Amino acid sequence: MSAILFREVEVDGRVLDVRVRDGLVDRLAPHLGADGASDSVEIVEGNGGALMPGLHDHHVHLLALAAQLTSVDLSGVADEAALGEALGAGPRVGGWVRATGYHESIAGELDRARLDRIAGDVPLRVQHRSGALWMLNSAALDRVAAQLDHSPDVERDDSGRPTGRLWRYDARLRPGLPDVPPDLAPVGRLLAGLGITGVTDATPALEPGAIQLLGDAHASGALPQSILLLGAQTDAALPSGLRVGPRKLLLHDHDLPTYDDLAATVRASHGEGRAVAVHCVTRHSLVLTLAVLEEVGVLPGDRIEHASIAAPDVAAWMAALGVAVVTQPDFLRTRGHDYRREVDPGDLPDLYPHARLLSAGVRVTPSSDAPYGALDPWQAILTASDRPLSPAESVAPAEALAGYLSPPLDPGGRPRQVAPGAPADLVLLTRPLTEALLSPRADLVRSTWVAGHRITP
Ligand SMILES: [Zn+2]
């Protein structure tokens, strides 16, 4: 079907007909009914529901999300007994159990000995909620013995024996894991159902094999969304539908780069004409990054991932530099309980700030950081407007939504529009927008299209 006629849809507050042809928005007018009708035109009755550009999630981890869908989710687990039960009942992929979302509030620090006691001898790997730490039992450690290097990332006891705690080890661990490629089709379906037509994958240093998996899934239609990669090489020849975005720089907070090293890295990326996306989750790493950007200069597209703690003066600094922020308001809901306990009370007002960034003039967008945060953008929009912590930083649902509508390469910039010539990456809601935003929910999404092809059932 190369043409679609949307009848009676709401676009920017007006009820119109919208014609799509060859993957692009072609015409908008109050009544296109007559000249649009023919056998090759699909008619979609909008009944006054909003037709908008599809949402773009500006920070997500696609392969980790695919893996999570065949993993044990520990985020709702309360104690050690429930942990043992959940791990015991978990699906096995290639003989292994994989669990994600662990936090010490469940059963304290985990190492091989405790995991052996809790979960026995099925190879098991448990990821910390931060995404930075894997905890393996003995059966799993035996199988990956060849992958364990002598860096401090492999925690060892006094006798030099690995404790099972592996830091930032995803890429190094992979060769020892069962070779079962993650299925991306469920991810594509989930995204489509939420009205998401594009994503930015924020995984640093993606390997060619990982990029190939994403490319194949895109080409087959399993993952129809457009994909911007922060972790691809600048000169990588990418499969169609995938593009290189700013370069992701992951700053390790316990081991921050020196000012000079970070400046050299940013300069090198800018020298290739490539902006940077710097992971900053502490006051210190954010200030370091901004100081470097101040000296090196800001390239359009430079962005801060998370900006987890940012005081008002830092917000003003980011505005002056012109650097964008990709934030995750929904962490305040899913992690609020832990933040209240763990974050210095003096820092709470500065935690995932939002309103102050907008009013300072910073371009800012919410995003999911899925699977480390919840994927649902409508829930994030709701949390952004109804924050369980620092309510003074709440923003109106329409402002939060605007971030999801901003262009992939300009997060927090001017929202994309349903206008002639624009790609027909579209989402149709069951209600007019103002009504929908009174109570944002994923079930307001009726259908989603990418390049004029319907990607929802
Ligand atoms: Zn992330």
GROMACS .gro file of C-alpha atoms and ligand atoms in nm:
model
  458
    1MET     CA    1   0.000   0.000   0.000
    2SER     CA    2   0.173   0.316  -0.107
    3ALA     CA    3  -0.088   0.570   0.004
    4ILE     CA    4  -0.285   0.630   0.320
    5LEU     CA    5  -0.565   0.873   0.383
    6PHE     CA    6  -0.617   0.964   0.746
    7ARG     CA    7  -0.963   1.111   0.790
    8GLU     CA    8  -1.058   1.341   1.075
    9VAL     CA    9  -0.733   1.335   1.269
   10GLU     CA   10  -0.619   1.610   1.502
   11VAL     CA   11  -0.291   1.773   1.397
   12ASP     CA   12  -0.160   2.061   1.609
   13GLY     CA   13  -0.507   2.123   1.750
   14ARG     CA   14  -0.696   2.120   1.417
   15VAL     CA   15  -0.907   1.836   1.280
   16LEU     CA   16  -0.786   1.756   0.928
   17ASP     CA   17  -0.742   1.486   0.670
   18VAL     CA   18  -0.383   1.382   0.604
   19ARG     CA   19  -0.258   1.205   0.296
   20VAL     CA   20   0.058   0.993   0.297
   21ARG     CA   21   0.224   0.887  -0.024
   22ASP     CA   22   0.543   0.685  -0.085
   23GLY     CA   23   0.648   0.701   0.277
   24LEU     CA   24   0.609   1.076   0.311
   25VAL     CA   25   0.338   1.306   0.440
   26ASP     CA   26   0.190   1.450   0.123
   27ARG     CA   27  -0.100   1.684   0.204
   28LEU     CA   28  -0.300   1.815   0.497
   29ALA     CA   29  -0.638   1.979   0.448
   30PRO     CA   30  -0.981   1.989   0.614
   31HIS     CA   31  -1.135   1.754   0.355
   32LEU     CA   32  -0.921   1.541   0.128
   33GLY     CA   33  -1.179   1.265   0.110
   34ALA     CA   34  -1.280   1.292  -0.253
   35ASP     CA   35  -0.946   1.333  -0.432
   36GLY     CA   36  -0.772   1.082  -0.208
   37ALA     CA   37  -1.010   0.792  -0.256
   38SER     CA   38  -0.908   0.503  -0.478
   39ASP     CA   39  -0.851   0.130  -0.441
   40SER     CA   40  -0.483   0.165  -0.368
   41VAL     CA   41  -0.541   0.406  -0.079
   42GLU     CA   42  -0.577   0.275   0.274
   43ILE     CA   43  -0.836   0.479   0.461
   44VAL     CA   44  -0.782   0.529   0.835
   45GLU     CA   45  -1.069   0.688   1.024
   46GLY     CA   46  -0.915   0.901   1.298
   47ASN     CA   47  -1.235   0.997   1.479
   48GLY     CA   48  -1.061   1.309   1.609
   49GLY     CA   49  -0.765   1.125   1.759
   50ALA     CA   50  -0.429   1.303   1.748
   51LEU     CA   51  -0.192   1.219   1.461
   52MET     CA   52   0.163   1.301   1.563
   53PRO     CA   53   0.518   1.227   1.455
   54GLY     CA   54   0.626   0.894   1.603
   55LEU     CA   55   0.811   0.918   1.931
   56HIS     CA   56   1.191   0.892   1.942
   57ASP     CA   57   1.350   0.739   2.250
   58HIS     CA   58   1.681   0.927   2.274
   59HIS     CA   59   1.857   0.681   2.503
   60VAL     CA   60   1.796   0.308   2.495
   61HIS     CA   61   2.004  -0.013   2.478
   62LEU     CA   62   1.845  -0.238   2.216
   63LEU     CA   63   2.040  -0.561   2.258
   64ALA     CA   64   2.027  -0.543   2.637
   65LEU     CA   65   1.654  -0.484   2.609
   66ALA     CA   66   1.616  -0.791   2.386
   67ALA     CA   67   1.816  -0.997   2.634
   68GLN     CA   68   1.607  -0.866   2.921
   69LEU     CA   69   1.294  -1.008   2.764
   70THR     CA   70   1.437  -1.358   2.816
   71SER     CA   71   1.578  -1.277   3.160
   72VAL     CA   72   1.462  -1.275   3.517
   73ASP     CA   73   1.364  -0.922   3.618
   74LEU     CA   74   1.468  -0.868   3.979
   75SER     CA   75   1.337  -0.513   4.011
   76GLY     CA   76   1.027  -0.620   4.206
   77VAL     CA   77   1.200  -0.881   4.421
   78ALA     CA   78   1.194  -0.803   4.794
   79ASP     CA   79   1.432  -1.038   4.978
   80GLU     CA   80   1.670  -1.331   4.958
   81ALA     CA   81   1.397  -1.596   4.963
   82ALA     CA   82   1.213  -1.431   4.674
   83LEU     CA   83   1.546  -1.391   4.492
   84GLY     CA   84   1.613  -1.766   4.514
   85GLU     CA   85   1.264  -1.840   4.392
   86ALA     CA   86   1.284  -1.600   4.098
   87LEU     CA   87   1.625  -1.730   3.988
   88GLY     CA   88   1.514  -2.093   4.021
   89ALA     CA   89   1.210  -2.034   3.801
   90GLY     CA   90   1.399  -1.827   3.540
   91PRO     CA   91   1.411  -1.924   3.171
   92ARG     CA   92   1.736  -2.088   3.054
   93VAL     CA   93   1.892  -1.962   2.735
   94GLY     CA   94   2.172  -2.188   2.612
   95GLY     CA   95   2.161  -2.350   2.955
   96TRP     CA   96   2.220  -2.025   3.145
   97VAL     CA   97   1.994  -1.816   3.364
   98ARG     CA   98   2.034  -1.441   3.323
   99ALA     CA   99   1.889  -1.195   3.572
  100THR     CA  100   1.886  -0.816   3.565
  101GLY     CA  101   1.789  -0.529   3.791
  102TYR     CA  102   1.965  -0.648   4.108
  103HIS     CA  103   2.014  -0.402   4.389
  104GLU     CA  104   2.178  -0.454   4.730
  105SER     CA  105   1.848  -0.365   4.898
  106ILE     CA  106   1.728  -0.715   4.794
  107ALA     CA  107   1.991  -0.932   4.965
  108GLY     CA  108   2.310  -0.730   5.012
  109GLU     CA  109   2.629  -0.776   4.810
  110LEU     CA  110   2.636  -1.090   4.597
  111ASP     CA  111   2.943  -1.296   4.512
  112ARG     CA  112   2.998  -1.649   4.382
  113ALA     CA  113   2.966  -1.814   4.723
  114ARG     CA  114   2.635  -1.648   4.803
  115LEU     CA  115   2.498  -1.714   4.455
  116ASP     CA  116   2.600  -2.080   4.483
  117ARG     CA  117   2.404  -2.101   4.807
  118ILE     CA  118   2.102  -1.912   4.675
  119ALA     CA  119   2.080  -2.058   4.326
  120GLY     CA  120   2.286  -2.377   4.306
  121ASP     CA  121   2.485  -2.500   4.010
  122VAL     CA  122   2.298  -2.383   3.700
  123PRO     CA  123   2.524  -2.125   3.531
  124LEU     CA  124   2.387  -1.793   3.644
  125ARG     CA  125   2.472  -1.433   3.583
  126VAL     CA  126   2.306  -1.147   3.766
  127GLN     CA  127   2.337  -0.789   3.649
  128HIS     CA  128   2.338  -0.501   3.891
  129ARG     CA  129   2.068  -0.243   3.828
  130SER     CA  130   2.333   0.015   3.734
  131GLY     CA  131   2.433  -0.205   3.439
  132ALA     CA  132   2.799  -0.178   3.544
  133LEU     CA  133   2.842  -0.503   3.738
  134TRP     CA  134   2.784  -0.872   3.666
  135MET     CA  135   2.774  -1.123   3.951
  136LEU     CA  136   2.836  -1.487   3.856
  137ASN     CA  137   2.804  -1.813   4.046
  138SER     CA  138   3.078  -2.076   4.037
  139ALA     CA  139   2.921  -2.277   3.754
  140ALA     CA  140   2.914  -1.964   3.540
  141LEU     CA  141   3.267  -1.858   3.637
  142ASP     CA  142   3.403  -2.200   3.536
  143ARG     CA  143   3.258  -2.154   3.188
  144VAL     CA  144   3.404  -1.807   3.138
  145ALA     CA  145   3.742  -1.875   3.303
  146ALA     CA  146   3.925  -1.798   2.977
  147GLN     CA  147   3.761  -1.455   2.962
  148LEU     CA  148   3.882  -1.337   3.304
  149ASP     CA  149   4.169  -1.090   3.270
  150HIS     CA  150   4.394  -0.942   3.536
  151SER     CA  151   4.243  -0.594   3.535
  152PRO     CA  152   4.084  -0.454   3.850
  153ASP     CA  153   3.748  -0.514   3.678
  154VAL     CA  154   3.774  -0.879   3.783
  155GLU     CA  155   3.728  -0.862   4.158
  156ARG     CA  156   3.945  -1.114   4.344
  157ASP     CA  157   3.970  -1.230   4.705
  158ASP     CA  158   4.291  -1.226   4.911
  159SER     CA  159   4.406  -1.551   4.754
  160GLY     CA  160   4.357  -1.409   4.403
  161ARG     CA  161   4.048  -1.617   4.329
  162PRO     CA  162   3.774  -1.433   4.135
  163THR     CA  163   3.482  -1.345   4.360
  164GLY     CA  164   3.235  -1.360   4.071
  165ARG     CA  165   3.198  -0.982   4.058
  166LEU     CA  166   3.290  -0.844   3.713
  167TRP     CA  167   3.281  -0.472   3.647
  168ARG     CA  168   3.195  -0.326   3.303
  169TYR     CA  169   3.255  -0.667   3.158
  170ASP     CA  170   2.980  -0.709   2.897
  171ALA     CA  171   3.204  -0.713   2.592
  172ARG     CA  172   3.478  -0.921   2.754
  173LEU     CA  173   3.230  -1.173   2.892
  174ARG     CA  174   3.043  -1.230   2.566
  175PRO     CA  175   3.288  -1.476   2.403
  176GLY     CA  176   3.235  -1.713   2.698
  177LEU     CA  177   2.856  -1.701   2.689
  178PRO     CA  178   2.627  -1.931   2.492
  179ASP     CA  179   2.602  -1.806   2.136
  180VAL     CA  180   2.227  -1.746   2.115
  181PRO     CA  181   2.160  -1.419   1.933
  182PRO     CA  182   1.895  -1.211   2.108
  183ASP     CA  183   1.564  -1.190   1.927
  184LEU     CA  184   1.492  -0.825   1.844
  185ALA     CA  185   1.139  -0.880   1.712
  186PRO     CA  186   0.977  -0.852   2.058
  187VAL     CA  187   1.166  -0.523   2.105
  188GLY     CA  188   1.035  -0.392   1.773
  189ARG     CA  189   0.679  -0.486   1.868
  190LEU     CA  190   0.706  -0.330   2.212
  191LEU     CA  191   0.840  -0.004   2.068
  192ALA     CA  192   0.571   0.004   1.799
  193GLY     CA  193   0.297  -0.049   2.055
  194LEU     CA  194   0.424   0.251   2.249
  195GLY     CA  195   0.421   0.476   1.941
  196ILE     CA  196   0.801   0.477   1.906
  197THR     CA  197   0.930   0.503   1.548
  198GLY     CA  198   1.295   0.575   1.620
  199VAL     CA  199   1.554   0.512   1.887
  200THR     CA  200   1.903   0.620   1.981
  201ASP     CA  201   2.107   0.325   2.100
  202ALA     CA  202   2.338   0.462   2.368
  203THR     CA  203   2.554   0.154   2.413
  204PRO     CA  204   2.922   0.255   2.392
  205ALA     CA  205   3.170   0.080   2.161
  206LEU     CA  206   2.930  -0.150   1.976
  207GLU     CA  207   3.104  -0.442   1.809
  208PRO     CA  208   3.053  -0.510   1.438
  209GLY     CA  209   2.858  -0.827   1.525
  210ALA     CA  210   2.615  -0.630   1.739
  211ILE     CA  211   2.566  -0.372   1.464
  212GLN     CA  212   2.505  -0.653   1.217
  213LEU     CA  213   2.235  -0.803   1.442
  214LEU     CA  214   2.061  -0.465   1.458
  215GLY     CA  215   2.099  -0.415   1.083
  216ASP     CA  216   1.958  -0.760   1.006
  217ALA     CA  217   1.663  -0.703   1.240
  218HIS     CA  218   1.594  -0.369   1.076
  219ALA     CA  219   1.621  -0.510   0.723
  220SER     CA  220   1.387  -0.801   0.802
  221GLY     CA  221   1.128  -0.567   0.952
  222ALA     CA  222   1.164  -0.727   1.296
  223LEU     CA  223   1.294  -0.394   1.428
  224PRO     CA  224   1.136  -0.141   1.189
  225GLN     CA  225   1.233   0.171   1.388
  226SER     CA  226   1.504   0.405   1.263
  227ILE     CA  227   1.818   0.360   1.470
  228LEU     CA  228   2.086   0.611   1.565
  229LEU     CA  229   2.399   0.453   1.715
  230LEU     CA  230   2.618   0.636   1.967
  231GLY     CA  231   2.853   0.338   1.991
  232ALA     CA  232   2.943   0.285   1.624
  233GLN     CA  233   3.282   0.377   1.479
  234THR     CA  234   3.276   0.711   1.301
  235ASP     CA  235   3.367   0.561   0.964
  236ALA     CA  236   3.166   0.239   1.004
  237ALA     CA  237   2.974   0.133   0.694
  238LEU     CA  238   2.634   0.080   0.849
  239PRO     CA  239   2.345  -0.133   0.724
  240SER     CA  240   2.058   0.074   0.586
  241GLY     CA  241   1.827   0.227   0.846
  242LEU     CA  242   2.115   0.270   1.092
  243ARG     CA  243   2.305   0.596   1.134
  244VAL     CA  244   2.604   0.709   1.338
  245GLY     CA  245   2.519   0.963   1.609
  246PRO     CA  246   2.738   1.149   1.856
  247ARG     CA  247   3.014   0.942   2.015
  248LYS     CA  248   2.918   0.793   2.350
  249LEU     CA  249   3.176   0.858   2.620
  250LEU     CA  250   3.124   0.655   2.933
  251LEU     CA  251   3.293   0.820   3.231
  252HIS     CA  252   3.364   0.578   3.516
  253ASP     CA  253   3.296   0.761   3.835
  254HIS     CA  254   3.539   0.565   4.048
  255ASP     CA  255   3.806   0.617   3.780
  256LEU     CA  256   3.740   0.946   3.602
  257PRO     CA  257   3.967   1.041   3.314
  258THR     CA  258   4.198   1.334   3.372
  259TYR     CA  259   4.091   1.670   3.239
  260ASP     CA  260   4.357   1.650   2.967
  261ASP     CA  261   4.258   1.298   2.861
  262LEU     CA  262   3.892   1.386   2.836
  263ALA     CA  263   3.974   1.706   2.647
  264ALA     CA  264   4.187   1.506   2.401
  265THR     CA  265   3.906   1.254   2.347
  266VAL     CA  266   3.644   1.523   2.289
  267ARG     CA  267   3.879   1.714   2.060
  268ALA     CA  268   3.948   1.400   1.856
  269SER     CA  269   3.577   1.330   1.814
  270HIS     CA  270   3.503   1.691   1.720
  271GLY     CA  271   3.794   1.674   1.478
  272GLU     CA  272   3.609   1.396   1.296
  273GLY     CA  273   3.305   1.624   1.287
  274ARG     CA  274   3.136   1.409   1.546
  275ALA     CA  275   2.960   1.542   1.854
  276VAL     CA  276   2.991   1.366   2.190
  277ALA     CA  277   2.734   1.215   2.427
  278VAL     CA  278   2.892   1.209   2.770
  279HIS     CA  279   2.757   0.989   3.049
  280CYS     CA  280   2.751   1.205   3.364
  281VAL     CA  281   2.582   1.071   3.675
  282THR     CA  282   2.768   1.265   3.943
  283ARG     CA  283   2.822   1.633   4.016
  284HIS     CA  284   3.193   1.582   3.965
  285SER     CA  285   3.177   1.412   3.623
  286LEU     CA  286   2.932   1.673   3.495
  287VAL     CA  287   3.148   1.965   3.606
  288LEU     CA  288   3.456   1.798   3.455
  289THR     CA  289   3.274   1.747   3.125
  290LEU     CA  290   3.140   2.102   3.111
  291ALA     CA  291   3.483   2.247   3.190
  292VAL     CA  292   3.628   2.042   2.904
  293LEU     CA  293   3.351   2.148   2.664
  294GLU     CA  294   3.406   2.508   2.764
  295GLU     CA  295   3.769   2.483   2.662
  296VAL     CA  296   3.732   2.259   2.356
  297GLY     CA  297   3.413   2.424   2.233
  298VAL     CA  298   3.069   2.275   2.179
  299LEU     CA  299   2.970   2.107   1.854
  300PRO     CA  300   2.599   2.101   1.761
  301GLY     CA  301   2.468   1.769   1.892
  302ASP     CA  302   2.693   1.754   2.199
  303ARG     CA  303   2.485   1.612   2.479
  304ILE     CA  304   2.497   1.500   2.837
  305GLU     CA  305   2.344   1.162   2.917
  306HIS     CA  306   2.158   1.160   3.251
  307ALA     CA  307   2.293   1.479   3.417
  308SER     CA  308   2.175   1.297   3.730
  309ILE     CA  309   2.280   1.572   3.967
  310ALA     CA  310   2.277   1.930   3.841
  311ALA     CA  311   2.245   2.240   4.059
  312PRO     CA  312   2.086   2.557   3.919
  313ASP     CA  313   2.425   2.719   3.843
  314VAL     CA  314   2.524   2.411   3.643
  315ALA     CA  315   2.194   2.431   3.453
  316ALA     CA  316   2.280   2.788   3.359
  317TRP     CA  317   2.628   2.679   3.254
  318MET     CA  318   2.486   2.407   3.025
  319ALA     CA  319   2.250   2.662   2.872
  320ALA     CA  320   2.537   2.904   2.809
  321LEU     CA  321   2.743   2.628   2.645
  322GLY     CA  322   2.448   2.509   2.437
  323VAL     CA  323   2.484   2.146   2.538
  324ALA     CA  324   2.169   1.929   2.544
  325VAL     CA  325   2.058   1.695   2.824
  326VAL     CA  326   1.904   1.352   2.779
  327THR     CA  327   1.743   1.275   3.115
  328GLN     CA  328   1.537   0.990   3.266
  329PRO     CA  329   1.261   1.129   3.487
  330ASP     CA  330   1.105   0.788   3.537
  331PHE     CA  331   1.403   0.675   3.749
  332LEU     CA  332   1.244   0.889   4.021
  333ARG     CA  333   0.949   0.648   4.022
  334THR     CA  334   1.129   0.317   3.973
  335ARG     CA  335   1.425   0.404   4.199
  336GLY     CA  336   1.277   0.675   4.420
  337HIS     CA  337   1.274   0.452   4.724
  338ASP     CA  338   1.648   0.384   4.697
  339TYR     CA  339   1.730   0.745   4.613
  340ARG     CA  340   1.561   0.856   4.934
  341ARG     CA  341   1.783   0.621   5.129
  342GLU     CA  342   2.109   0.648   4.940
  343VAL     CA  343   2.137   0.995   4.794
  344ASP     CA  344   2.276   1.267   5.019
  345PRO     CA  345   1.964   1.462   5.128
  346GLY     CA  346   2.141   1.779   5.017
  347ASP     CA  347   2.157   1.638   4.663
  348LEU     CA  348   1.789   1.537   4.635
  349PRO     CA  349   1.668   1.876   4.504
  350ASP     CA  350   1.930   1.849   4.227
  351LEU     CA  351   1.846   1.490   4.130
  352TYR     CA  352   1.740   1.449   3.767
  353PRO     CA  353   1.638   1.814   3.741
  354HIS     CA  354   1.405   1.901   3.457
  355ALA     CA  355   1.208   2.224   3.499
  356ARG     CA  356   1.520   2.422   3.589
  357LEU     CA  357   1.694   2.299   3.274
  358LEU     CA  358   1.404   2.407   3.055
  359SER     CA  359   1.372   2.744   3.221
  360ALA     CA  360   1.748   2.802   3.193
  361GLY     CA  361   1.711   2.740   2.820
  362VAL     CA  362   1.879   2.398   2.803
  363ARG     CA  363   1.747   2.165   2.534
  364VAL     CA  364   1.633   1.864   2.733
  365THR     CA  365   1.444   1.547   2.658
  366PRO     CA  366   1.323   1.257   2.866
  367SER     CA  367   1.424   0.907   2.756
  368SER     CA  368   1.404   0.557   2.897
  369ASP     CA  369   1.758   0.415   2.933
  370ALA     CA  370   1.574   0.083   2.891
  371PRO     CA  371   1.631  -0.186   3.005
  372TYR     CA  372   1.787  -0.002   3.304
  373GLY     CA  373   1.474   0.214   3.319
  374ALA     CA  374   1.117   0.140   3.211
  375LEU     CA  375   1.067   0.166   2.834
  376ASP     CA  376   0.720   0.324   2.835
  377PRO     CA  377   0.748   0.692   2.724
  378TRP     CA  378   0.392   0.766   2.838
  379GLN     CA  379   0.481   0.659   3.190
  380ALA     CA  380   0.795   0.877   3.171
  381ILE     CA  381   0.582   1.173   3.058
  382LEU     CA  382   0.349   1.111   3.353
  383THR     CA  383   0.636   1.085   3.602
  384ALA     CA  384   0.799   1.399   3.460
  385SER     CA  385   0.481   1.590   3.538
  386ASP     CA  386   0.409   1.425   3.871
  387ARG     CA  387   0.748   1.362   4.028
  388PRO     CA  388   0.767   1.165   4.351
  389LEU     CA  389   1.086   1.356   4.439
  390SER     CA  390   1.166   1.728   4.401
  391PRO     CA  391   0.819   1.815   4.266
  392ALA     CA  392   0.941   2.168   4.192
  393GLU     CA  393   1.123   2.014   3.893
  394SER     CA  394   0.799   1.882   3.737
  395VAL     CA  395   0.723   1.982   3.380
  396ALA     CA  396   0.392   1.978   3.193
  397PRO     CA  397   0.318   1.655   3.003
  398ALA     CA  398   0.324   1.846   2.673
  399GLU     CA  399   0.679   1.965   2.746
  400ALA     CA  400   0.794   1.613   2.828
  401LEU     CA  401   0.629   1.481   2.511
  402ALA     CA  402   0.802   1.752   2.306
  403GLY     CA  403   1.136   1.590   2.393
  404TYR     CA  404   1.021   1.259   2.244
  405LEU     CA  405   0.920   1.448   1.930
  406SER     CA  406   1.255   1.625   1.894
  407PRO     CA  407   1.481   1.513   1.607
  408PRO     CA  408   1.722   1.223   1.669
  409LEU     CA  409   2.026   1.448   1.615
  410ASP     CA  410   1.883   1.740   1.814
  411PRO     CA  411   1.747   1.599   2.140
  412GLY     CA  412   1.530   1.857   2.311
  413GLY     CA  413   1.527   2.067   1.992
  414ARG     CA  414   1.225   2.182   1.794
  415PRO     CA  415   0.968   1.901   1.775
  416ARG     CA  416   0.924   1.728   1.439
  417GLN     CA  417   0.590   1.794   1.272
  418VAL     CA  418   0.328   1.626   1.061
  419ALA     CA  419   0.390   1.842   0.753
  420PRO     CA  420   0.417   1.790   0.378
  421GLY     CA  421   0.748   1.627   0.289
  422ALA     CA  422   0.809   1.487   0.638
  423PRO     CA  423   0.869   1.113   0.671
  424ALA     CA  424   0.544   0.932   0.748
  425ASP     CA  425   0.675   0.807   1.084
  426LEU     CA  426   0.348   0.857   1.263
  427VAL     CA  427   0.148   0.763   1.568
  428LEU     CA  428  -0.230   0.786   1.591
  429LEU     CA  429  -0.383   0.824   1.935
  430THR     CA  430  -0.736   0.728   2.036
  431ARG     CA  431  -0.800   1.082   2.168
  432PRO     CA  432  -0.720   1.444   2.091
  433LEU     CA  433  -0.380   1.535   2.234
  434THR     CA  434  -0.491   1.765   2.515
  435GLU     CA  435  -0.726   1.499   2.641
  436ALA     CA  436  -0.461   1.228   2.610
  437LEU     CA  437  -0.210   1.431   2.810
  438LEU     CA  438  -0.450   1.469   3.102
  439SER     CA  439  -0.362   1.112   3.182
  440PRO     CA  440  -0.077   0.984   2.965
  441ARG     CA  441  -0.094   0.607   2.913
  442ALA     CA  442   0.044   0.366   2.654
  443ASP     CA  443  -0.302   0.238   2.565
  444LEU     CA  444  -0.380   0.576   2.408
  445VAL     CA  445  -0.166   0.460   2.114
  446ARG     CA  446  -0.393   0.325   1.843
  447SER     CA  447  -0.149   0.257   1.559
  448THR     CA  448   0.206   0.338   1.454
  449TRP     CA  449   0.361   0.378   1.107
  450VAL     CA  450   0.721   0.393   0.989
  451ALA     CA  451   0.777   0.541   0.642
  452GLY     CA  452   0.408   0.491   0.571
  453HIS     CA  453   0.404   0.123   0.676
  454ARG     CA  454   0.187   0.025   0.967
  455ILE     CA  455   0.407  -0.145   1.230
  456THR     CA  456   0.136  -0.222   1.484
  457PRO     CA  457  -0.111  -0.508   1.431
  458ZN      ZN  458   2.226   0.402   2.919
   0.00000   0.00000   0.00000
